[in-house]
GROMACS .gro file of N, CA and C in nm:
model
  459
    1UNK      N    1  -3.702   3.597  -3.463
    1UNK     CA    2  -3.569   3.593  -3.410
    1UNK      C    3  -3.526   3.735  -3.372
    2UNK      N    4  -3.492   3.733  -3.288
    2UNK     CA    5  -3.388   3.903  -3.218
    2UNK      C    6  -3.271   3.951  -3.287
    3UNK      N    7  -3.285   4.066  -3.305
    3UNK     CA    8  -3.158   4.088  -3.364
    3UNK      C    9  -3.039   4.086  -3.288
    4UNK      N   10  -2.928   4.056  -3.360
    4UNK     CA   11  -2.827   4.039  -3.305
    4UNK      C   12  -2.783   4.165  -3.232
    5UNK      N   13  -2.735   4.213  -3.103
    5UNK     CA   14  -2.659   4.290  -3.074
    5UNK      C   15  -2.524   4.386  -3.143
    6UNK      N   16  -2.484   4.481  -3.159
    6UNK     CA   17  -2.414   4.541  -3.209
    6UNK      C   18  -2.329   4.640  -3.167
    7UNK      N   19  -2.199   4.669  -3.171
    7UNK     CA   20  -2.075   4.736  -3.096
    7UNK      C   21  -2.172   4.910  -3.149
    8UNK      N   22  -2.142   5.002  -3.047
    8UNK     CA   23  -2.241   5.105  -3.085
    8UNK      C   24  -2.111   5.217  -3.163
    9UNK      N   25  -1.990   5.202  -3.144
    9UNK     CA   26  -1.906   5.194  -3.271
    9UNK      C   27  -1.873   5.165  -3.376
   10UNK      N   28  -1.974   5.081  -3.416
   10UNK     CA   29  -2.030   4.986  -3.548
   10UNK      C   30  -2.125   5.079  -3.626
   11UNK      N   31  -2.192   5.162  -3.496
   11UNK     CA   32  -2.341   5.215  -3.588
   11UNK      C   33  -2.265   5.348  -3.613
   12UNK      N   34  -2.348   5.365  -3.796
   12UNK     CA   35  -2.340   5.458  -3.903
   12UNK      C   36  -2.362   5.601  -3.784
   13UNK      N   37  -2.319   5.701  -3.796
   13UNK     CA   38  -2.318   5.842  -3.751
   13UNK      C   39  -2.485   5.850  -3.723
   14UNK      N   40  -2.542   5.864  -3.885
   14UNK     CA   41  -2.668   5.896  -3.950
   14UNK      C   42  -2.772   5.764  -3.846
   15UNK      N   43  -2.706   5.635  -3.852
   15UNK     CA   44  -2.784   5.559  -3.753
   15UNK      C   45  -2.783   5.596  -3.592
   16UNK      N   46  -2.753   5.664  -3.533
   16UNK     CA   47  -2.733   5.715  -3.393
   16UNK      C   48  -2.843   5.782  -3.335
   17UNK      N   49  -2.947   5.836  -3.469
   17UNK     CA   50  -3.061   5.888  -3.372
   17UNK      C   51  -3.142   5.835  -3.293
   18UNK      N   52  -3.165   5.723  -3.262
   18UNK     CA   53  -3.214   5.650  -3.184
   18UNK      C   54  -3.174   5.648  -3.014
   19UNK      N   55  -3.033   5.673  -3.008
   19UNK     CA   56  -2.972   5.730  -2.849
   19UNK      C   57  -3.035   5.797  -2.821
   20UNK      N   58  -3.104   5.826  -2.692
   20UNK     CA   59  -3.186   5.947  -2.626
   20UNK      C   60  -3.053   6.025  -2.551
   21UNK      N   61  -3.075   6.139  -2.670
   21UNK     CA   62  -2.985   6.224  -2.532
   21UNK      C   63  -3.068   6.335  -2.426
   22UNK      N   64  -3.001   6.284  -2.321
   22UNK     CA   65  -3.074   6.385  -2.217
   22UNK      C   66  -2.988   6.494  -2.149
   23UNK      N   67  -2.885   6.521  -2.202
   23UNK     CA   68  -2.805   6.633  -2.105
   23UNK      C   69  -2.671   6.575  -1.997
   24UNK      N   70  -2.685   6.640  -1.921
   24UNK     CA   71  -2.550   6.596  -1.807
   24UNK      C   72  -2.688   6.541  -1.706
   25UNK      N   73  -2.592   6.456  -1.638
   25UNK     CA   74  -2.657   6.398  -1.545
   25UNK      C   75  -2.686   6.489  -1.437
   26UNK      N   76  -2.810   6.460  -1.317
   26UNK     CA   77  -2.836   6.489  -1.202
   26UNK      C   78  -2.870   6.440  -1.126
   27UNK      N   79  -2.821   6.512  -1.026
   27UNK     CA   80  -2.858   6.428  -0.880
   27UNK      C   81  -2.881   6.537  -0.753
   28UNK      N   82  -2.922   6.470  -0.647
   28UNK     CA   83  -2.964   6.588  -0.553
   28UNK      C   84  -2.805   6.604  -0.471
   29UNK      N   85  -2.801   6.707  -0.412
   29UNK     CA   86  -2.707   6.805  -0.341
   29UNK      C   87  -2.667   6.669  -0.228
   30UNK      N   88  -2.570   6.661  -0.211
   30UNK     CA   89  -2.523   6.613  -0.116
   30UNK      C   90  -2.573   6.596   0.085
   31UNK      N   91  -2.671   6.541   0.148
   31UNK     CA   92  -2.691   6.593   0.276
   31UNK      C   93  -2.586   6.625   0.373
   32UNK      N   94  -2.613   6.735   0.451
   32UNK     CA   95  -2.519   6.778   0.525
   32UNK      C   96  -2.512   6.734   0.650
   33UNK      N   97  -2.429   6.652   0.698
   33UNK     CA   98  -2.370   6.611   0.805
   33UNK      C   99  -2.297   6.688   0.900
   34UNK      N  100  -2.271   6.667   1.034
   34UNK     CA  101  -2.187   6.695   1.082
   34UNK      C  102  -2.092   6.606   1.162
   35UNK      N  103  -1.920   6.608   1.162
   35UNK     CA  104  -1.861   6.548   1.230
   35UNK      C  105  -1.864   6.507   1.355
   36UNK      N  106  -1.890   6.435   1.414
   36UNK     CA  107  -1.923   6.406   1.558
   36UNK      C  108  -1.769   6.369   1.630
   37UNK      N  109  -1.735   6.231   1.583
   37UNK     CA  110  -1.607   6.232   1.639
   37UNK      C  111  -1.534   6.134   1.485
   38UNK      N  112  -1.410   6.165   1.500
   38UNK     CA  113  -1.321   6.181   1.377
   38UNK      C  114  -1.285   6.040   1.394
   39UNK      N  115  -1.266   5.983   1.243
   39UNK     CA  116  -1.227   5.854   1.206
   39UNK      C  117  -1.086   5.764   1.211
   40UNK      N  118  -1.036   5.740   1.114
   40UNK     CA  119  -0.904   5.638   1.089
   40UNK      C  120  -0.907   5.596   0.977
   41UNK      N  121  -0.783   5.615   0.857
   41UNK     CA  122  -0.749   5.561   0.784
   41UNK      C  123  -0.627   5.519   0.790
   42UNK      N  124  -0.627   5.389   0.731
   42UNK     CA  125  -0.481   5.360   0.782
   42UNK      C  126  -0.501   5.157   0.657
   43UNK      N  127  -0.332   5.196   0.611
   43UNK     CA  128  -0.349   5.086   0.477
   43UNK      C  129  -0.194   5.024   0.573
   44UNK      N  130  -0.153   4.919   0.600
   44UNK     CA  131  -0.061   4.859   0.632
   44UNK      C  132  -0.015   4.739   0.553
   45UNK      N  133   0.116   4.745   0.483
   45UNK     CA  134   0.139   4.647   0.431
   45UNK      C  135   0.279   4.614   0.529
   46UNK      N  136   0.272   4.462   0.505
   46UNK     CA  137   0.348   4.379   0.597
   46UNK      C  138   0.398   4.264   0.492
   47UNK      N  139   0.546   4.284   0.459
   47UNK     CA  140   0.585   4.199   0.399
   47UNK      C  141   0.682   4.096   0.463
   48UNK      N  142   0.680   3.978   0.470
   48UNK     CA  143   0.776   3.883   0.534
   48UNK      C  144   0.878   3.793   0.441
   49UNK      N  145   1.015   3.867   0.458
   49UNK     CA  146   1.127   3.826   0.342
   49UNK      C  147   1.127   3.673   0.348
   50UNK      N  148   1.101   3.653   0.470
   50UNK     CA  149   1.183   3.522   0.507
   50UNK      C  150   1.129   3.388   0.478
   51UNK      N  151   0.899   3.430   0.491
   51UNK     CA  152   0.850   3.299   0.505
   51UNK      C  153   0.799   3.349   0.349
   52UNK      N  154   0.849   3.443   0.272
   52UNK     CA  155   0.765   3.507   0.144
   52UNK      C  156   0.668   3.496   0.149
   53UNK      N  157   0.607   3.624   0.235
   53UNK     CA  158   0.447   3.569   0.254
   53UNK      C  159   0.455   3.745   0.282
   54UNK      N  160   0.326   3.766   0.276
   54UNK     CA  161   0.252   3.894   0.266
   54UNK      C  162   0.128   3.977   0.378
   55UNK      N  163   0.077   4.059   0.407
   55UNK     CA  164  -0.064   4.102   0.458
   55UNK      C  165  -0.098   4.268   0.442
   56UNK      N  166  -0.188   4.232   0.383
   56UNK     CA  167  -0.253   4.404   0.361
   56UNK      C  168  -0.337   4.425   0.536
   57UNK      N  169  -0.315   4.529   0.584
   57UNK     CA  170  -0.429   4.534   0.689
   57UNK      C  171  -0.523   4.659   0.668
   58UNK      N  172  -0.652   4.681   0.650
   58UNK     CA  173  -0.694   4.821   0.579
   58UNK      C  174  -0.777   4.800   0.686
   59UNK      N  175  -0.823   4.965   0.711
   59UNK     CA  176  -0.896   5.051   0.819
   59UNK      C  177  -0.984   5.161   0.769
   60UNK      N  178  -1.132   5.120   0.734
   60UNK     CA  179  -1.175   5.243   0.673
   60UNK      C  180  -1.277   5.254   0.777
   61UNK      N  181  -1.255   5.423   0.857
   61UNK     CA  182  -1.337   5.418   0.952
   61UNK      C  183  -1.403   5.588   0.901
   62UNK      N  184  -1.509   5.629   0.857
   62UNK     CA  185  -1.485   5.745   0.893
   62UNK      C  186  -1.566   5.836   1.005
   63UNK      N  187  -1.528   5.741   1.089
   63UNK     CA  188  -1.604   5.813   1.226
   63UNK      C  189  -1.750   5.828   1.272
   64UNK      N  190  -1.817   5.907   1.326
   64UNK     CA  191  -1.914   5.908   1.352
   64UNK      C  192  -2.002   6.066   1.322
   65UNK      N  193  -2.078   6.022   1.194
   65UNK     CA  194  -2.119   6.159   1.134
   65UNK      C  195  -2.308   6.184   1.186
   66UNK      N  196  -2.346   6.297   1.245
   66UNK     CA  197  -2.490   6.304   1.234
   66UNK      C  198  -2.543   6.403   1.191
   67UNK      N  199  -2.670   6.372   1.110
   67UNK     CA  200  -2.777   6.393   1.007
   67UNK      C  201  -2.875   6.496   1.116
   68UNK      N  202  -2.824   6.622   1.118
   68UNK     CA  203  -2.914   6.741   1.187
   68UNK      C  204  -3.028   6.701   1.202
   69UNK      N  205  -3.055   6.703   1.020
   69UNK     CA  206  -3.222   6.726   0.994
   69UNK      C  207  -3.319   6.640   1.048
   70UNK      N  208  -3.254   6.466   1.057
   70UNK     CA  209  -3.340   6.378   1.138
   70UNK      C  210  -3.275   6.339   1.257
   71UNK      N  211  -3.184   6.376   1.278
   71UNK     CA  212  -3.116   6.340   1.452
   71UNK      C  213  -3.073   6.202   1.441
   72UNK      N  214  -2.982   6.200   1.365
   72UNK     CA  215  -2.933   6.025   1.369
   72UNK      C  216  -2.772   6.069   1.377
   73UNK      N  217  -2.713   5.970   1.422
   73UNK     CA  218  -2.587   5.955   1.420
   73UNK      C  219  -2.551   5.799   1.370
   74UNK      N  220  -2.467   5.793   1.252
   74UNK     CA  221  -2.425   5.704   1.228
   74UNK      C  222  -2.286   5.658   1.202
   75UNK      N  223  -2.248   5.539   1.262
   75UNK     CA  224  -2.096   5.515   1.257
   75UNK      C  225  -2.076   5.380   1.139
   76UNK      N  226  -1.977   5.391   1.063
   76UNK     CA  227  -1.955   5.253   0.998
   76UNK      C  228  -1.798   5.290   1.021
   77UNK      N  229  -1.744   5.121   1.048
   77UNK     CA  230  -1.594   5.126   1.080
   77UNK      C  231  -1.553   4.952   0.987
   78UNK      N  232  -1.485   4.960   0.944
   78UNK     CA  233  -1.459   4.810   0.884
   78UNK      C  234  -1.260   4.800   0.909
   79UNK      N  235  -1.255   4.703   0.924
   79UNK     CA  236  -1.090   4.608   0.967
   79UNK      C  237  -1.111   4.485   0.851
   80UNK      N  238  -1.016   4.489   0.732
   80UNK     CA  239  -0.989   4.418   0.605
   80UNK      C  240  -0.831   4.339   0.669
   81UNK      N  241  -0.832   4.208   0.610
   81UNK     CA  242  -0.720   4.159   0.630
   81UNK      C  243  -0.666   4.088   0.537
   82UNK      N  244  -0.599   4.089   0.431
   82UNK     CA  245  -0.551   4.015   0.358
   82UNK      C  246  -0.426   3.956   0.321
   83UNK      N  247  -0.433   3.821   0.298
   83UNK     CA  248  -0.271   3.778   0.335
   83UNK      C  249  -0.246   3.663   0.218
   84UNK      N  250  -0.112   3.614   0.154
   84UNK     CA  251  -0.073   3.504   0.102
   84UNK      C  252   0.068   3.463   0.163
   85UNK      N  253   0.082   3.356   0.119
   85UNK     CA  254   0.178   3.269   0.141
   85UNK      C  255   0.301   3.229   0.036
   86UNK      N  256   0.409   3.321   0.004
   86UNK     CA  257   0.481   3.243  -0.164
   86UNK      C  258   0.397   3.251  -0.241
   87UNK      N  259   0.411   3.066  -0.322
   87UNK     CA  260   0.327   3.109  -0.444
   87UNK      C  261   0.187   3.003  -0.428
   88UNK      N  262   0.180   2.997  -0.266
   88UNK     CA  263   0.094   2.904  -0.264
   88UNK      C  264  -0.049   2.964  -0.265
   89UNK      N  265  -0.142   2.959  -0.402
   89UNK     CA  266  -0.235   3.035  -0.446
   89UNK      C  267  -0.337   2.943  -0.302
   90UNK      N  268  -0.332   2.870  -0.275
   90UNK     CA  269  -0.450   2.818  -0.170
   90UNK      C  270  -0.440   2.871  -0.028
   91UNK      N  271  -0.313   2.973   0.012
   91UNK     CA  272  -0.311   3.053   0.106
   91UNK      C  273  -0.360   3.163   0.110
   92UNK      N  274  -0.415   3.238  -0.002
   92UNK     CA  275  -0.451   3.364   0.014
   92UNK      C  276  -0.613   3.347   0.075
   93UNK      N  277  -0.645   3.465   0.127
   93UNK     CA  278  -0.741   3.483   0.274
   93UNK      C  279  -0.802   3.623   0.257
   94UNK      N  280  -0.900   3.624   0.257
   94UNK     CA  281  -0.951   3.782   0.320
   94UNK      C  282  -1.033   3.766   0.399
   95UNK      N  283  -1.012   3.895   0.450
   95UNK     CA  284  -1.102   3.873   0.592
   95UNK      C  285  -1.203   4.015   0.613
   96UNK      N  286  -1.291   4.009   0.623
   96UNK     CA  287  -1.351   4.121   0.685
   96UNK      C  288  -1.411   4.198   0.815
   97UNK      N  289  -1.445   4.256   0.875
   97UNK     CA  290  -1.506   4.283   0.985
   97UNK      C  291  -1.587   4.424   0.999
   98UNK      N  292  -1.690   4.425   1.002
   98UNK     CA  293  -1.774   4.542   0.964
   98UNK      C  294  -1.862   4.614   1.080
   99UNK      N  295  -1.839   4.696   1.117
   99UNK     CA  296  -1.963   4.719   1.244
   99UNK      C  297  -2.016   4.864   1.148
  100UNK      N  298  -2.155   4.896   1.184
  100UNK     CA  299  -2.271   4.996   1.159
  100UNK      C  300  -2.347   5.000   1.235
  101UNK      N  301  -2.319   5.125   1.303
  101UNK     CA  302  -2.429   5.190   1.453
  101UNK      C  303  -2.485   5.284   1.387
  102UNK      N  304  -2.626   5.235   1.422
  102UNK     CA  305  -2.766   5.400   1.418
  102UNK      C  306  -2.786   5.408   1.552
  103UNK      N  307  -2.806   5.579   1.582
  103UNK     CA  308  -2.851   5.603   1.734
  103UNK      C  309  -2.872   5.730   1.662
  104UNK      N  310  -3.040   5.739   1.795
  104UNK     CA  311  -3.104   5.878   1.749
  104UNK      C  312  -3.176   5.884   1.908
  105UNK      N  313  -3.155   5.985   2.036
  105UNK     CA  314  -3.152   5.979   2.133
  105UNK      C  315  -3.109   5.870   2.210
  106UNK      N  316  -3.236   5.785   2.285
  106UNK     CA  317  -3.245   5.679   2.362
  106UNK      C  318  -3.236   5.539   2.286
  107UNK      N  319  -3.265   5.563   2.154
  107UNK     CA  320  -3.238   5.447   2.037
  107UNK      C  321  -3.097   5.413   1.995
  108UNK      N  322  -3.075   5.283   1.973
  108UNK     CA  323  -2.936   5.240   1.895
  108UNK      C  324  -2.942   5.083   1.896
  109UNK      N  325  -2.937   5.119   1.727
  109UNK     CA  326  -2.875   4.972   1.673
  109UNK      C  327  -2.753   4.961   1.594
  110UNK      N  328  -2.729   4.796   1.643
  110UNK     CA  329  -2.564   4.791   1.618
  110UNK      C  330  -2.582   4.715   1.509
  111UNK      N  331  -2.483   4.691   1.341
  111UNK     CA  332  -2.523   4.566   1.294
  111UNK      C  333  -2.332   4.517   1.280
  112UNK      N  334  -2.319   4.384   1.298
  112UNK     CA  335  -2.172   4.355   1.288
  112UNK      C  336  -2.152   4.236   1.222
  113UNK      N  337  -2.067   4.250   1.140
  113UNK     CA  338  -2.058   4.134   0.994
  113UNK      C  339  -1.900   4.088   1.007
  114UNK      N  340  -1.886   3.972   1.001
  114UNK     CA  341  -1.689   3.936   0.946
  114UNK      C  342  -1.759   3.810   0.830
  115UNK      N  343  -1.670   3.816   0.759
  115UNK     CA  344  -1.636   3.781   0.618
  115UNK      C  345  -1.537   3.713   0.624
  116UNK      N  346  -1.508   3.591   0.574
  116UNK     CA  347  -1.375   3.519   0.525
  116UNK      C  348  -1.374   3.454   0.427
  117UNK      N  349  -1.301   3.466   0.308
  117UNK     CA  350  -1.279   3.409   0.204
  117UNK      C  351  -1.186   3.306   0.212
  118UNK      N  352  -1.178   3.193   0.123
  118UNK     CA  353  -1.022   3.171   0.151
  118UNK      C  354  -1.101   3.042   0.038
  119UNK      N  355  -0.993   2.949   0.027
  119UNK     CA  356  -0.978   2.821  -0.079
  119UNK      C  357  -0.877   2.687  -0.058
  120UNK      N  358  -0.890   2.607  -0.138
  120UNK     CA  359  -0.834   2.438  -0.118
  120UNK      C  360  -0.836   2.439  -0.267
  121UNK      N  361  -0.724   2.328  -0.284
  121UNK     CA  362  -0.728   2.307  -0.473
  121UNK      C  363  -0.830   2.303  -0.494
  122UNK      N  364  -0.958   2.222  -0.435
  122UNK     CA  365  -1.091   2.186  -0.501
  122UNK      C  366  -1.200   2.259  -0.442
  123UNK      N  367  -1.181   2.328  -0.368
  123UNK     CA  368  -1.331   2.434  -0.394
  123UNK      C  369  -1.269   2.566  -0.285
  124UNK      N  370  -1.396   2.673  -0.304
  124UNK     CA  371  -1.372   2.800  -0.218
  124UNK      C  372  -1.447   2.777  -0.091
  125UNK      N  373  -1.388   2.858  -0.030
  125UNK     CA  374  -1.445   2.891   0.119
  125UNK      C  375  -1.499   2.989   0.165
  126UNK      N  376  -1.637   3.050   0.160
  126UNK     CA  377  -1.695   3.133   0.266
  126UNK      C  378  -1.769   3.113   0.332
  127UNK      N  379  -1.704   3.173   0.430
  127UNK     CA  380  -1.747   3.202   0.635
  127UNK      C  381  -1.784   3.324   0.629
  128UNK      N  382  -1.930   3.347   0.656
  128UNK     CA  383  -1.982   3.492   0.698
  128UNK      C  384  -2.062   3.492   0.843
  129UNK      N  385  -2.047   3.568   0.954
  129UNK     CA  386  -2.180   3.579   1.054
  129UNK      C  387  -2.198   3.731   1.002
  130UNK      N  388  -2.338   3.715   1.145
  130UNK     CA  389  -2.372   3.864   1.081
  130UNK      C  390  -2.444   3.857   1.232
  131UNK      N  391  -2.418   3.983   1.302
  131UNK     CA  392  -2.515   3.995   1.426
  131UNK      C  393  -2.557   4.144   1.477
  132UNK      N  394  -2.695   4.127   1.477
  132UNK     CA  395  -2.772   4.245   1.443
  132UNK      C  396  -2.814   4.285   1.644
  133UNK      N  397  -2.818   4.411   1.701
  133UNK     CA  398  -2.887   4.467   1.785
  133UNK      C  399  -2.907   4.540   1.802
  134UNK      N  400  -2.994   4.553   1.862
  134UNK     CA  401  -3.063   4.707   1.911
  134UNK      C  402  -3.040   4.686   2.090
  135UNK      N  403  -2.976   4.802   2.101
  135UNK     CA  404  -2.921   4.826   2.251
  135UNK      C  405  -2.817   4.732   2.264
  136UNK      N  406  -2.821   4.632   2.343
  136UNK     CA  407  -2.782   4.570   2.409
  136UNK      C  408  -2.817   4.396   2.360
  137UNK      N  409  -2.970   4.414   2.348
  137UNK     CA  410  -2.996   4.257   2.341
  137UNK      C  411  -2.995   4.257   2.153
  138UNK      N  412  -2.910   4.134   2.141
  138UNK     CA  413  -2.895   4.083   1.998
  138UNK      C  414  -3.043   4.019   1.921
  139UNK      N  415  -3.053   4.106   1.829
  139UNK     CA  416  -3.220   4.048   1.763
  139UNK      C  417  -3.163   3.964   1.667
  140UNK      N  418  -3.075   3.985   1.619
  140UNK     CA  419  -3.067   3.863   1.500
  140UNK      C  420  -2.916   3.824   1.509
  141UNK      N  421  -2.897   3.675   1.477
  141UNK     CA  422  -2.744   3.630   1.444
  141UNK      C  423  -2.795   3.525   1.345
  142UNK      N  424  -2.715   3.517   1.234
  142UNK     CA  425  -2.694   3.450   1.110
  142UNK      C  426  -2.531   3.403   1.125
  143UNK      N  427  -2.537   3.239   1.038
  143UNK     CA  428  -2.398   3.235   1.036
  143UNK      C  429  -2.403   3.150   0.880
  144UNK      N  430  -2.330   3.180   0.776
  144UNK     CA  431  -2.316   3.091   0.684
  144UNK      C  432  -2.183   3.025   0.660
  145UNK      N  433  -2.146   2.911   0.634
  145UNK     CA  434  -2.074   2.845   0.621
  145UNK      C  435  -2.045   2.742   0.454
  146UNK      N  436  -2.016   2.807   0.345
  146UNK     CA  437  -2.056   2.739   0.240
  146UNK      C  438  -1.884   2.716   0.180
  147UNK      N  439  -1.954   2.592   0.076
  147UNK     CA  440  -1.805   2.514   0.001
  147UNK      C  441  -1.874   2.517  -0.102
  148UNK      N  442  -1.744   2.579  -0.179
  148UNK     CA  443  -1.771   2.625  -0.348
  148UNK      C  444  -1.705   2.539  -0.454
  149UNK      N  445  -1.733   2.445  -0.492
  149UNK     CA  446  -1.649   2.341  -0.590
  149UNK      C  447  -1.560   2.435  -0.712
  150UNK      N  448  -1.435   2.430  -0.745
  150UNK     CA  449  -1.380   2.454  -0.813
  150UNK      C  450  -1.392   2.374  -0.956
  151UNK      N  451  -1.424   2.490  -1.055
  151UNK     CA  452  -1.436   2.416  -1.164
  151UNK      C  453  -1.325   2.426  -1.269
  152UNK      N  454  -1.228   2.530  -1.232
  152UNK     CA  455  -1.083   2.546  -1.283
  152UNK      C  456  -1.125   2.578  -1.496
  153UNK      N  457  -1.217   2.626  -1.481
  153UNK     CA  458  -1.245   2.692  -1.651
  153UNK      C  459  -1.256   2.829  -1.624
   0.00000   0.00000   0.00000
C-alpha cells in the first residue's frame, strides 16, 4: 500500500532533509527583439443600466517584434469579448479571436483562431475554428462544434 500523502507543514523540521535544495532558480537571458511596429492595449468596459447587462472588450496586441538573430518577425494580436445579461447566468459568452503571423523574407504564415464559449441550463457550448496559411493559400481549416452536458455538482 502507498503511503498516504502529507501537508509538508506537517513534516517535523528534522524530517525535511529529504527536500532537494538547489538554490534560486535559472533561466536563460531573455532574447532580444526588436520593435518593428508598435501594438494596442486597450480593456473596455461597457456597462448597460437599462438592459443590466454588461461587456468586457480586451485588446492584447503587442505589435510586431523581430528576432535579429534568425530574421523572423512575429505578430500575435487577440480581440476578447465578454458579456452577460442581469442575472441570467445562461447569457454569459466569451469570445475570442486570435491571429499569429511568422514572416522571414519571402516566407509568411498566418494562423487565426475564434473561440466561443457560452451555455443553456443543460449543457456548455464550444465553438472553435482555427485557420492556418502560409501566404495566401489556406493549408489547414478545422472547425469544432461540441455540447457539454451539465452535471450541476
Amino acid at each position: 500500500m502507498a503511503p498516504v500523502p502529507v501537508r509538508l507543514s506537517d513534516v517535523a523540521p528534522e524530517d525535511k532533509s529529504f527536500i532537494p535544495r538547489s538554490g534560486e532558480p535559472e533561466g536563460a537571458p531573455p532574447l532580444h527583439t526588436d520593435q518593428i511596429h508598435p501594438g494596442e492595449q486597450d480593456w473596455t468596459v461597457s456597462p448597460n443600466l437599462v438592459e443590466l447587462s454588461g461587456t468586457l472588450e480586451v485588446v492584447k496586441d503587442p505589435g510586431v517584434v523581430r528576432f535579429e538573430d534568425i530574421d523572423l518577425d512575429v505578430t500575435r494580436r487577440a480581440h476578447e469579448r465578454y458579456s452577460f445579461t442581469d442575472r441570467d447566468f445562461n447569457s454569459v459568452r466569451g469570445e475570442t479571436h486570435w491571429i499569429m503571423d511568422f514572416a522571414r523574407r519571402d516566407w509568411q504564415v498566418e494562423i487565426r483562431t475564434k473561440t466561443v464559449l457560452s451555455s443553456t441550463p443543460k449543457e456548455y457550448h464550444v465553438y472553435a475554428e482555427l485557420d492556418a496559411y502560409e501566404g495566401q493559400r489556406r493549408g489547414a481549416s478545422k472547425t469544432w462544434d461540441s455540447r457539454i452536458p451539465r452535471d450541476h455538482t
